[in-house]
Short mmCIF file of C-alpha atoms and ligand atoms in Angstrom, two decimals:
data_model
loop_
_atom_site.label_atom_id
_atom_site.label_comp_id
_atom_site.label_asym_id
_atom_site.label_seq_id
_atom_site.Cartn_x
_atom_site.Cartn_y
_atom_site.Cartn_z
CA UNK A 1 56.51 205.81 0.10
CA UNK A 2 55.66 204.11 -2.98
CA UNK A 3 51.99 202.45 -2.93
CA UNK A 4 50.59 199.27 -2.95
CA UNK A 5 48.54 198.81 -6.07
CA UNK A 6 44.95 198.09 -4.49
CA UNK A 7 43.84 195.57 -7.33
CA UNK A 8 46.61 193.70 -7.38
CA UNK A 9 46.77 193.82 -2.91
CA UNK A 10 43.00 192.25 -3.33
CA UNK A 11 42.65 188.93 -4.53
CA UNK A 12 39.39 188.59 -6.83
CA UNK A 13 39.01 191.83 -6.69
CA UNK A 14 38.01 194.07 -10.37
CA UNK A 15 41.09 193.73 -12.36
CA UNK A 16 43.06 191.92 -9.69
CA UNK A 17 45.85 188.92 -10.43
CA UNK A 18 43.20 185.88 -8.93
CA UNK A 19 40.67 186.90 -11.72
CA UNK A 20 42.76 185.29 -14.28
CA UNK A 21 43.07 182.31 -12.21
CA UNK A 22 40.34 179.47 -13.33
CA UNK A 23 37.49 178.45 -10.46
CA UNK A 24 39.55 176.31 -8.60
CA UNK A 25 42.75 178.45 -8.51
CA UNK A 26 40.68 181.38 -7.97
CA UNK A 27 38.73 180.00 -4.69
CA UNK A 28 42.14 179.11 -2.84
CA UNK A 29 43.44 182.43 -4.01
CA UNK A 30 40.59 184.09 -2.43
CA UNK A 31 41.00 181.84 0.85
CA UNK A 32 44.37 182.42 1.06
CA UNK A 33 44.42 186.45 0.70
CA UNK A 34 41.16 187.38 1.84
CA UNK A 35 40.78 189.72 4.87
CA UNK A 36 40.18 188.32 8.65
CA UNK A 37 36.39 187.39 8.06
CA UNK A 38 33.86 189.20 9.54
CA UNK A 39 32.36 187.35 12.47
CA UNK A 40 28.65 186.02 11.08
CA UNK A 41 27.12 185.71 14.11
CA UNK A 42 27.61 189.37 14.81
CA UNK A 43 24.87 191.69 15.20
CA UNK A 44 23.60 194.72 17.08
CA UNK A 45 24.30 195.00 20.84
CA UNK A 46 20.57 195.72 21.78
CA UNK A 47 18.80 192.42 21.89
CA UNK A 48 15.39 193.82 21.57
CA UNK A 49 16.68 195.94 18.23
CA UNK A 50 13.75 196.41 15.65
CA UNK A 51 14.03 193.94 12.63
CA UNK A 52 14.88 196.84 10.55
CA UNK A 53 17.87 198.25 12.85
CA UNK A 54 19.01 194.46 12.83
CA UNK A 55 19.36 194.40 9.18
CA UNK A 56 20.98 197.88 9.12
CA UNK A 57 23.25 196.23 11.42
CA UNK A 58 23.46 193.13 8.78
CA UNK A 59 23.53 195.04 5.67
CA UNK A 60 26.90 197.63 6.95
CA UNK A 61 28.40 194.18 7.68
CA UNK A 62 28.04 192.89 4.06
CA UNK A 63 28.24 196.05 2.18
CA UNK A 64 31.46 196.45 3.14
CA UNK A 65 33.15 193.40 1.92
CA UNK A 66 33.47 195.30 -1.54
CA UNK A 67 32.20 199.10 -0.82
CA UNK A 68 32.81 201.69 1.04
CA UNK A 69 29.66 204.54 1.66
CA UNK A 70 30.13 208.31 1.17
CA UNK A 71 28.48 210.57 3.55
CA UNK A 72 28.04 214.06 4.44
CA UNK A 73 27.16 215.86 7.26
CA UNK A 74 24.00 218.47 7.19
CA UNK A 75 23.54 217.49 3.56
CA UNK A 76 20.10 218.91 3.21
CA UNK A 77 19.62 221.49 5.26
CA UNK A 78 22.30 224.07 3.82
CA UNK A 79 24.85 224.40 1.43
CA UNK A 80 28.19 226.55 0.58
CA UNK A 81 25.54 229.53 -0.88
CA UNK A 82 22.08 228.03 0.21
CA UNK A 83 20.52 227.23 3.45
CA UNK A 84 16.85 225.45 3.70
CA UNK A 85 16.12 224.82 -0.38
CA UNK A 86 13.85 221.84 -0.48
CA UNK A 87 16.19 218.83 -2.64
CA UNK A 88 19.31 220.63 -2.71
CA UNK A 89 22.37 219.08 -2.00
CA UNK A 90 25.93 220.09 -2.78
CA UNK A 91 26.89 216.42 -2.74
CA UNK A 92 24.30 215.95 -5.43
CA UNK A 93 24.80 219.30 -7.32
CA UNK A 94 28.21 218.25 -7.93
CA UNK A 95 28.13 214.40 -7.78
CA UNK A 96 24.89 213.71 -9.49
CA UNK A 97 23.90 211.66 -6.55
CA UNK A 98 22.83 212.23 -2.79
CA UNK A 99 24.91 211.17 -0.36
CA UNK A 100 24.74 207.06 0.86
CA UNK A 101 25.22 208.79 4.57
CA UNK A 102 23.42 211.40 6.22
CA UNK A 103 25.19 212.55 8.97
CA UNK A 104 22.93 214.98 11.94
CA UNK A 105 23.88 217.02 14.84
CA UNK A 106 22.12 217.62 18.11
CA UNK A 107 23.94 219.84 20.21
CA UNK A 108 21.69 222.13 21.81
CA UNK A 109 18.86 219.86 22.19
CA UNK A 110 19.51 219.37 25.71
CA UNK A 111 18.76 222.90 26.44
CA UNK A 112 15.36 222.40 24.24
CA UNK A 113 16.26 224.95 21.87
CA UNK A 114 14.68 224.94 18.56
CA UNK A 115 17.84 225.22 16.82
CA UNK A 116 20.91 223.11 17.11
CA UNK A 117 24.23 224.75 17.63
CA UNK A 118 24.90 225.51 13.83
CA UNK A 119 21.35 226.79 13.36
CA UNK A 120 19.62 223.89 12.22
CA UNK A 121 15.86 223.83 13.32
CA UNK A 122 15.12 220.28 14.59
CA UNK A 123 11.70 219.78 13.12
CA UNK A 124 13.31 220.47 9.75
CA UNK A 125 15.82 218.63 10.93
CA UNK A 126 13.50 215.00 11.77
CA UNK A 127 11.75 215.76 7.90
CA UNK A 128 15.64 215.78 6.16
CA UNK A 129 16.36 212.50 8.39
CA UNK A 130 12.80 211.02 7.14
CA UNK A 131 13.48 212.21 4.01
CA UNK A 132 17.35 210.62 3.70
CA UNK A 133 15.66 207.78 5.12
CA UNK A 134 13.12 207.40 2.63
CA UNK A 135 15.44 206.92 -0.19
CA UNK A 136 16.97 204.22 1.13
CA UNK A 137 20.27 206.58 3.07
CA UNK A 138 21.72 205.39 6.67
CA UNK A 139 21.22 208.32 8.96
CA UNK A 140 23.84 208.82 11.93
CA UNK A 141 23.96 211.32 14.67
CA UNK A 142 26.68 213.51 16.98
CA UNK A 143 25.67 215.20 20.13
CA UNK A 144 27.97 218.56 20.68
CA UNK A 145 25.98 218.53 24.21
CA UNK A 146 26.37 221.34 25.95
CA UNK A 147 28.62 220.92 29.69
CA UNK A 148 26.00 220.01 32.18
CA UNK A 149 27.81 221.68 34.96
CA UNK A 150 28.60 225.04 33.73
CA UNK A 151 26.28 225.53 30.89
CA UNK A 152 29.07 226.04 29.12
CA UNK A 153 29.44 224.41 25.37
CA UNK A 154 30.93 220.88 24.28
CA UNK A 155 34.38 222.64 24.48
CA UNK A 156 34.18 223.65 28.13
CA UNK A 157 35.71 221.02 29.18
CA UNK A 158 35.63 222.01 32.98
CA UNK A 159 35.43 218.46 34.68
CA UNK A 160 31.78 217.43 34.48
CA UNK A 161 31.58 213.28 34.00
CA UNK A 162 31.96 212.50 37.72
CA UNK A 163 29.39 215.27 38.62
CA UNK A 164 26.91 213.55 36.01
CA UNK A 165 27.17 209.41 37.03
CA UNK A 166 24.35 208.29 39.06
CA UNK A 167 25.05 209.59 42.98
CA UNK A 168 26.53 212.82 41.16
CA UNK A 169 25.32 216.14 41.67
CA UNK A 170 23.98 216.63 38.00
CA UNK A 171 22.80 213.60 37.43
CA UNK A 172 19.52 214.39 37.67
CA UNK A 173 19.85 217.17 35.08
CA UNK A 174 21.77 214.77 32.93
CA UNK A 175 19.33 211.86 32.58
CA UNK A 176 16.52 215.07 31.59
CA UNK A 177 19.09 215.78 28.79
CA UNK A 178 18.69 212.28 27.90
CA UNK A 179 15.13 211.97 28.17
CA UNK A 180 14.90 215.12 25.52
CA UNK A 181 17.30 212.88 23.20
CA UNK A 182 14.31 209.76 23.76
CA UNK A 183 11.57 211.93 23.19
CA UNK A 184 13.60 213.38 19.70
CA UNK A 185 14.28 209.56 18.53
CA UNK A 186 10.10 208.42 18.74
CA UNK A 187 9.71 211.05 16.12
CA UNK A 188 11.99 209.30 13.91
CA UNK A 189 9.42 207.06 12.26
CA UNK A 190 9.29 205.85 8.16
CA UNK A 191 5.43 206.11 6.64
CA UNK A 192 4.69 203.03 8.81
CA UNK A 193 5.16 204.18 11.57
CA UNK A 194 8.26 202.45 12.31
CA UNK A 195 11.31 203.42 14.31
CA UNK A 196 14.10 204.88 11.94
CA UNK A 197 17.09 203.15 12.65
CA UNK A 198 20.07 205.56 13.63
CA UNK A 199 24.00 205.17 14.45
CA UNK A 200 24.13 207.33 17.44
CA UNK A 201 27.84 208.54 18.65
CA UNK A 202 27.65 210.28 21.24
CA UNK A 203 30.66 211.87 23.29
CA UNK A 204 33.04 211.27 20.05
CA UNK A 205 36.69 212.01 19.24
CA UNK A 206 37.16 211.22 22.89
CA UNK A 207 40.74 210.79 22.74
CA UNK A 208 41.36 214.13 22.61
CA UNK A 209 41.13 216.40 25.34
CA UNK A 210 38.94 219.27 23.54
CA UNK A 211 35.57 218.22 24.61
CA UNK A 212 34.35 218.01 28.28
CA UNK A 213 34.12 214.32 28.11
CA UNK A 214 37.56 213.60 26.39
CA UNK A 215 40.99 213.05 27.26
CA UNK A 216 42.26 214.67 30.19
CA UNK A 217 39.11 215.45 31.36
CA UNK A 218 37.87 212.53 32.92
CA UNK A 219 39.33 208.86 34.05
CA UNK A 220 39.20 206.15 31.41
CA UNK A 221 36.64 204.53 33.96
CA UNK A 222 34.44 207.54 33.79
CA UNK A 223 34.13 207.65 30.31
CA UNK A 224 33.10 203.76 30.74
CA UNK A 225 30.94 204.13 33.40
CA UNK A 226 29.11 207.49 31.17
CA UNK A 227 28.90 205.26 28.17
CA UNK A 228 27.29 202.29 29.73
CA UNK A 229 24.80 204.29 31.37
CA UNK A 230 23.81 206.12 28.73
CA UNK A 231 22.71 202.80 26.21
CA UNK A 232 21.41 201.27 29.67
CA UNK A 233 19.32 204.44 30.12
CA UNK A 234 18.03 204.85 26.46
CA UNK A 235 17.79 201.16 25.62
CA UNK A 236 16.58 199.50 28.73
CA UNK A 237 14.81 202.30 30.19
CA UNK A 238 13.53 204.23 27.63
CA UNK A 239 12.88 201.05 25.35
CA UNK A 240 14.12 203.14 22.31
CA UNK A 241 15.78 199.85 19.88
CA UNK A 242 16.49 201.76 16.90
CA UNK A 243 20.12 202.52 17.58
CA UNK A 244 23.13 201.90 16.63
CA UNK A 245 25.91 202.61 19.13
CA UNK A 246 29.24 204.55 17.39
CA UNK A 247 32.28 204.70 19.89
CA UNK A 248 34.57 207.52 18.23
CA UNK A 249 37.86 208.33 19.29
CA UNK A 250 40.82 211.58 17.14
CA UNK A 251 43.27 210.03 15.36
CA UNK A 252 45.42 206.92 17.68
CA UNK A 253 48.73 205.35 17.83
CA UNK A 254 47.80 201.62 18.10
CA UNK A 255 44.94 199.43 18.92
CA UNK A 256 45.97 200.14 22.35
CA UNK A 257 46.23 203.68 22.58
CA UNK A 258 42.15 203.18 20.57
CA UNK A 259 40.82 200.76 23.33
CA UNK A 260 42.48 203.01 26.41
CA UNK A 261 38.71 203.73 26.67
CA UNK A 262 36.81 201.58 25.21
CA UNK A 263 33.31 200.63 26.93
CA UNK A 264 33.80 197.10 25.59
CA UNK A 265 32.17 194.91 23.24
CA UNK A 266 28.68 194.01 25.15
CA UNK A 267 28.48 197.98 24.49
CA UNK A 268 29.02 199.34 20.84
CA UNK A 269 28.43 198.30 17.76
CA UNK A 270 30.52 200.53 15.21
CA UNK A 271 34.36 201.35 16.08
CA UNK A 272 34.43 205.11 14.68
CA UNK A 273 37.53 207.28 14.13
CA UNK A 274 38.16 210.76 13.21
CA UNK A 275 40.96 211.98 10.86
CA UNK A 276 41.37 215.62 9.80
CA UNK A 277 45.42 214.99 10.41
CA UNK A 278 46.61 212.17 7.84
CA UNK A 279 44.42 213.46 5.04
CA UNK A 280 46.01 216.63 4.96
CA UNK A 281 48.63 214.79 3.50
CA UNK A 282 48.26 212.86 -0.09
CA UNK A 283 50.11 209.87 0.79
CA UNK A 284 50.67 209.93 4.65
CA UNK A 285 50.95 206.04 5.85
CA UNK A 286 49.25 206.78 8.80
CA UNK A 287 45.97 207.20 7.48
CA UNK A 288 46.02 203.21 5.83
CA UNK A 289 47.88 202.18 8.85
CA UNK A 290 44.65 203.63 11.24
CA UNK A 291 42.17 201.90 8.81
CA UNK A 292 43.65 198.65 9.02
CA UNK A 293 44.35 198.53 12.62
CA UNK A 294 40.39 199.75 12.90
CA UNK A 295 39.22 197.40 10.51
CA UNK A 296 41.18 194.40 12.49
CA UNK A 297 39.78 196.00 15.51
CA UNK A 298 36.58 195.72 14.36
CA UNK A 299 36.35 192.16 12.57
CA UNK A 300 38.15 190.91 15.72
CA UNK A 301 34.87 192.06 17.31
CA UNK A 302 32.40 191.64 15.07
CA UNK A 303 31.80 195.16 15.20
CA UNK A 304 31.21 197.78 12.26
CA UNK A 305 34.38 200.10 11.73
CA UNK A 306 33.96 203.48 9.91
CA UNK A 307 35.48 206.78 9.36
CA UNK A 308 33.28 208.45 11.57
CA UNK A 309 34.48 212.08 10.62
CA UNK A 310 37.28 213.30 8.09
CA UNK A 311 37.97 216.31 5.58
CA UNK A 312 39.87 219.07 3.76
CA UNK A 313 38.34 222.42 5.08
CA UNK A 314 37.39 224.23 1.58
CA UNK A 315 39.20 221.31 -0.23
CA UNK A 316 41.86 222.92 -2.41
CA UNK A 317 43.67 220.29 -3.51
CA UNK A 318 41.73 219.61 -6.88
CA UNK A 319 43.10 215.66 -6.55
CA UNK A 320 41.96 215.29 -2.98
CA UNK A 321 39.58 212.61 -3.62
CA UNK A 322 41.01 210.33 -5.50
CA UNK A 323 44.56 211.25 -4.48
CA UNK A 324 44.40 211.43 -1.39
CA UNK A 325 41.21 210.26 0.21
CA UNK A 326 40.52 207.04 -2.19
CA UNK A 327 44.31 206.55 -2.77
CA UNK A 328 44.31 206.33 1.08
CA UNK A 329 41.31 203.95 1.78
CA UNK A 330 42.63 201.49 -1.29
CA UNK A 331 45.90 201.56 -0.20
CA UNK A 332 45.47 198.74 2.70
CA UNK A 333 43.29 195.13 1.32
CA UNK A 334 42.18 195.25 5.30
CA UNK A 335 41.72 199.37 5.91
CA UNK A 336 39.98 199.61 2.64
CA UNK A 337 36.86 197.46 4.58
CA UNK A 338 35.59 200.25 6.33
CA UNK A 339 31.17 200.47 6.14
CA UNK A 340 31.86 204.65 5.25
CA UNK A 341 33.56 207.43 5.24
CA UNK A 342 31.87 210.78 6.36
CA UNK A 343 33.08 214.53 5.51
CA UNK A 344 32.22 217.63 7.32
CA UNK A 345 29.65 219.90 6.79
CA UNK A 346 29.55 222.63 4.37
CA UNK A 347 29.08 225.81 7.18
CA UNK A 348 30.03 228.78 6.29
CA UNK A 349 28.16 230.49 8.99
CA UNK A 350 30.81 231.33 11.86
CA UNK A 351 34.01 231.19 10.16
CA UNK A 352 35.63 234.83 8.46
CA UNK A 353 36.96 232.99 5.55
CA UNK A 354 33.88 230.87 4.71
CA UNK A 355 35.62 229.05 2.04
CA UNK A 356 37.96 227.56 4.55
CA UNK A 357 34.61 225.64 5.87
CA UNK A 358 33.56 223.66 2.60
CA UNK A 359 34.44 219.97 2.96
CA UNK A 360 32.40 219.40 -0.05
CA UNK A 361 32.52 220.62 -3.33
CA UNK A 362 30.16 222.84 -5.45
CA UNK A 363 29.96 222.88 -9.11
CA UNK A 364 33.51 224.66 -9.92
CA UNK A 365 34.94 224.47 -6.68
CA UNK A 366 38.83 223.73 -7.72
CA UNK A 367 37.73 219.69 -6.49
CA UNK A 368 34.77 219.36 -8.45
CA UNK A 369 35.80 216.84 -11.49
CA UNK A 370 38.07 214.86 -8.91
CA UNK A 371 34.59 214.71 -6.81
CA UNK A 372 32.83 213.07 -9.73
CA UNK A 373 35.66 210.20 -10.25
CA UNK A 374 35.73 209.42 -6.25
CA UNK A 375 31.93 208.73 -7.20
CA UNK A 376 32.53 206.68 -10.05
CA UNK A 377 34.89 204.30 -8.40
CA UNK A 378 33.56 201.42 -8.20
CA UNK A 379 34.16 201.10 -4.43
CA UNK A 380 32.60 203.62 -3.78
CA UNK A 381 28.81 204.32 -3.35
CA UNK A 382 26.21 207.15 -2.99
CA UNK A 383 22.77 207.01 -2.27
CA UNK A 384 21.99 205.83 -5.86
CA UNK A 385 23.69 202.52 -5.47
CA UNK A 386 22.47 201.09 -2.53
CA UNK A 387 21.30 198.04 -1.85
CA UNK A 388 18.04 198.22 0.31
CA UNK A 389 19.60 198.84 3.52
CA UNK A 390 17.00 198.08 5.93
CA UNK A 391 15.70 194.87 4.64
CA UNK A 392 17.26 191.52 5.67
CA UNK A 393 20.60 190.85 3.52
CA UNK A 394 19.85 188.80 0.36
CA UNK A 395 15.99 190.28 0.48
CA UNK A 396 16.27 192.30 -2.55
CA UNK A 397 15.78 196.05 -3.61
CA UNK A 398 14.49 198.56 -1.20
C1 LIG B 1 32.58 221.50 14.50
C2 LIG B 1 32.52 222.78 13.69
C3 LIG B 1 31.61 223.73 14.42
C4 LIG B 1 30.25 223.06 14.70
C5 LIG B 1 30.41 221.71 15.35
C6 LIG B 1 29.11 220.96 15.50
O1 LIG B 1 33.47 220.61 13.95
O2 LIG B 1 32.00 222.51 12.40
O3 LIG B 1 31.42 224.88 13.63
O4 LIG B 1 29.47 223.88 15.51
O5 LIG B 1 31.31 220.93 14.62
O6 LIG B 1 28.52 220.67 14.27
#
């Protein structure tokens, strides 16, 4: 299917028909065209959140009127032929920049290992996030956690939600697993002290049926009822009110088939997806057809919508980026408004073909020079063009 020419679909946009226009013209053009507004009186769902998790909150909301973030999962701690090398990055090796998005994983942390499930220690771990942080970059979080019944991992998905909801038999064990997660988050704090603010998204891609807490393994109503007690137990019990709260579901049909478990609106603030399906294929109208239902989703809401997860394992298609990824995003004046788009991480540690695990490139890798013009677009931003993220809107520079 031939594509819709982004400048053109995006009135006042760089290069697009309206700028032509004189002032006047150009402000109906702009009225007229413009994508469903996001809701101004929208902000985090945690009424107590710290000033600086309110303008995170604030700042996703405006940045992504005319940008869209990059991020990268495990960034700094390893590498397609490092692993723990103070200021490395592959994103930066290759891009010149560090990531805008820092994306961290926790499973294992319920079972108070020192290491996560892909062998990242967690004190390290807290100094990357501080460090991310520190530079201005928007951390968020997954939790692989572990099946509380059997002990199993994330992909046991023996049935386990109804044996963890208050009056279950694990529930007890559950909330521990929970209080390890609170006790994690105080160490997030900047050089003042201060909370770090995090998107957490917890029990993600929950559509599917892989994961003990997804699909076919539970009732809608569980997965509700799991949700809502887990930001009642961290937020109101625990008093933690740096978060961010990132529902996730796979890929989705329609808004419907995306809500079928939705806690609702009094509980999440960012409306996440995962796509490792459309992107696989330059051009697939699926992928802009998912973004703008999301994006609707989320402005209908006043909610933050993002591409919570996506990726070309080992990336050989050197036009990926801009052909397929960017080409994708642009390709929709409402999908292109998502806050970011995360890739996978670069682990090559339990796969036999490693190279089938990069969803970065390094400097070479057949991707490489297409990497560098994704990061020149100018929709697109990296660490080194953000606007100070944690600061009310309009206060300046971080
Ligand atoms: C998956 C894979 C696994 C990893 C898990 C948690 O998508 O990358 O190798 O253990 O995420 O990070």
């Amino acid at each position: 299917m031939p594509r819709r020419d982004i400048t053109r679909a995006r009135a006042g946009g760089p290069g697009g028909r309206a700028r032509a226009l004189p002032g006047l013209l150009l402000l109906l053009a702009c009225h007229s065209t413009a994508p469903t507004p996001v809701r101004p009186a929208s902000g985090p769902i945690d009424p107590r959140a710290t000033a600086e998790t309110r303008a995170l909150f604030a700042n996703l909301q405006r940045l992504r009127r005319d940008h869209v973030m990059f991020g990268h999962q495990d960034d700094l701690a390893y590498g397609a032929f490092w692993t723990e090398q103070s200021g490395r990055s592959d994103v930066k090796e290759t891009a010149g920049a560090y990531p805008a998005v820092y994306g961290w994983e926790l499973g294992r942390l319920e079972l108070d290992s020192t290491r996560n499930l892909d062998g990242v220690d967690f004190r390290k771990q807290q100094q990357w996030i501080k460090e991310g942080h520190r530079r201005g970059g928007v951390i968020t979080v997954s939790w692989h956690m572990s099946n509380p019944v059997t002990g199993g991992t994330a992909w046991d998905h023996s049935p386990a939600v109804g044996a963890i909801l208050p009056g279950g038999a694990q529930h007890q064990k559950f909330v521990g697993w929970l209080d390890r997660f609170a006790r994690w988050d105080q160490g997030l704090v900047d050089g003042q002290g201060r909370p770090i603010p995090i998107v957490f998204r917890p029990y993600h891609e929950t559509s599917g049926s892989w994961f003990w807490w997804g699909g076919k393994n539970r009732t809608s109503e569980q997965y509700q009822q799991l949700w809502r007690f887990t930001v009642e137990y961290l937020r109101d019990r625990k008093g933690l009110h740096n978060i961010l709260y990132s529902y996730s579901t796979d890929v989705f049909d329609s808004a419907a088939d995306y809500l079928k478990q939705y806690p609702g609106d009094r509980w999440v603030d960012v409306l996440g997806y995962d796509d490792y399906h459309a992107v696989a294929h330059p051009g697939d109208p699926a992928f802009p057809r998912r973004l703008r239902e999301l994006v609707q989703m989320a402005d209908e809401r006043g909610k933050i919508p993002a591409l919570t997860e996506t990726g070309l394992a080992g990336v050989p298609d050197p036009n990926w980026w801009t052909g397929t990824l960017l080409a994708g995003i642009k390709a929709d004046s409402i999908g292109r408004h998502i806050a970011w788009v995360l890739v996978w991480r670069n682990g090559p540690d339990n796969d036999p073909s490693p190279d089938k695990k990069w969803y970065v490139p390094y400097p070479g890798q057949a991707s490489a020079a297409d990497f560098v013009r994704f990061r020149n677009d100018p929709l697109i931003v990296f660490e080194d063009r953000l606007p100070g993220m944690y600061l009310p809107p309009g206060a300046g520079t971080r």
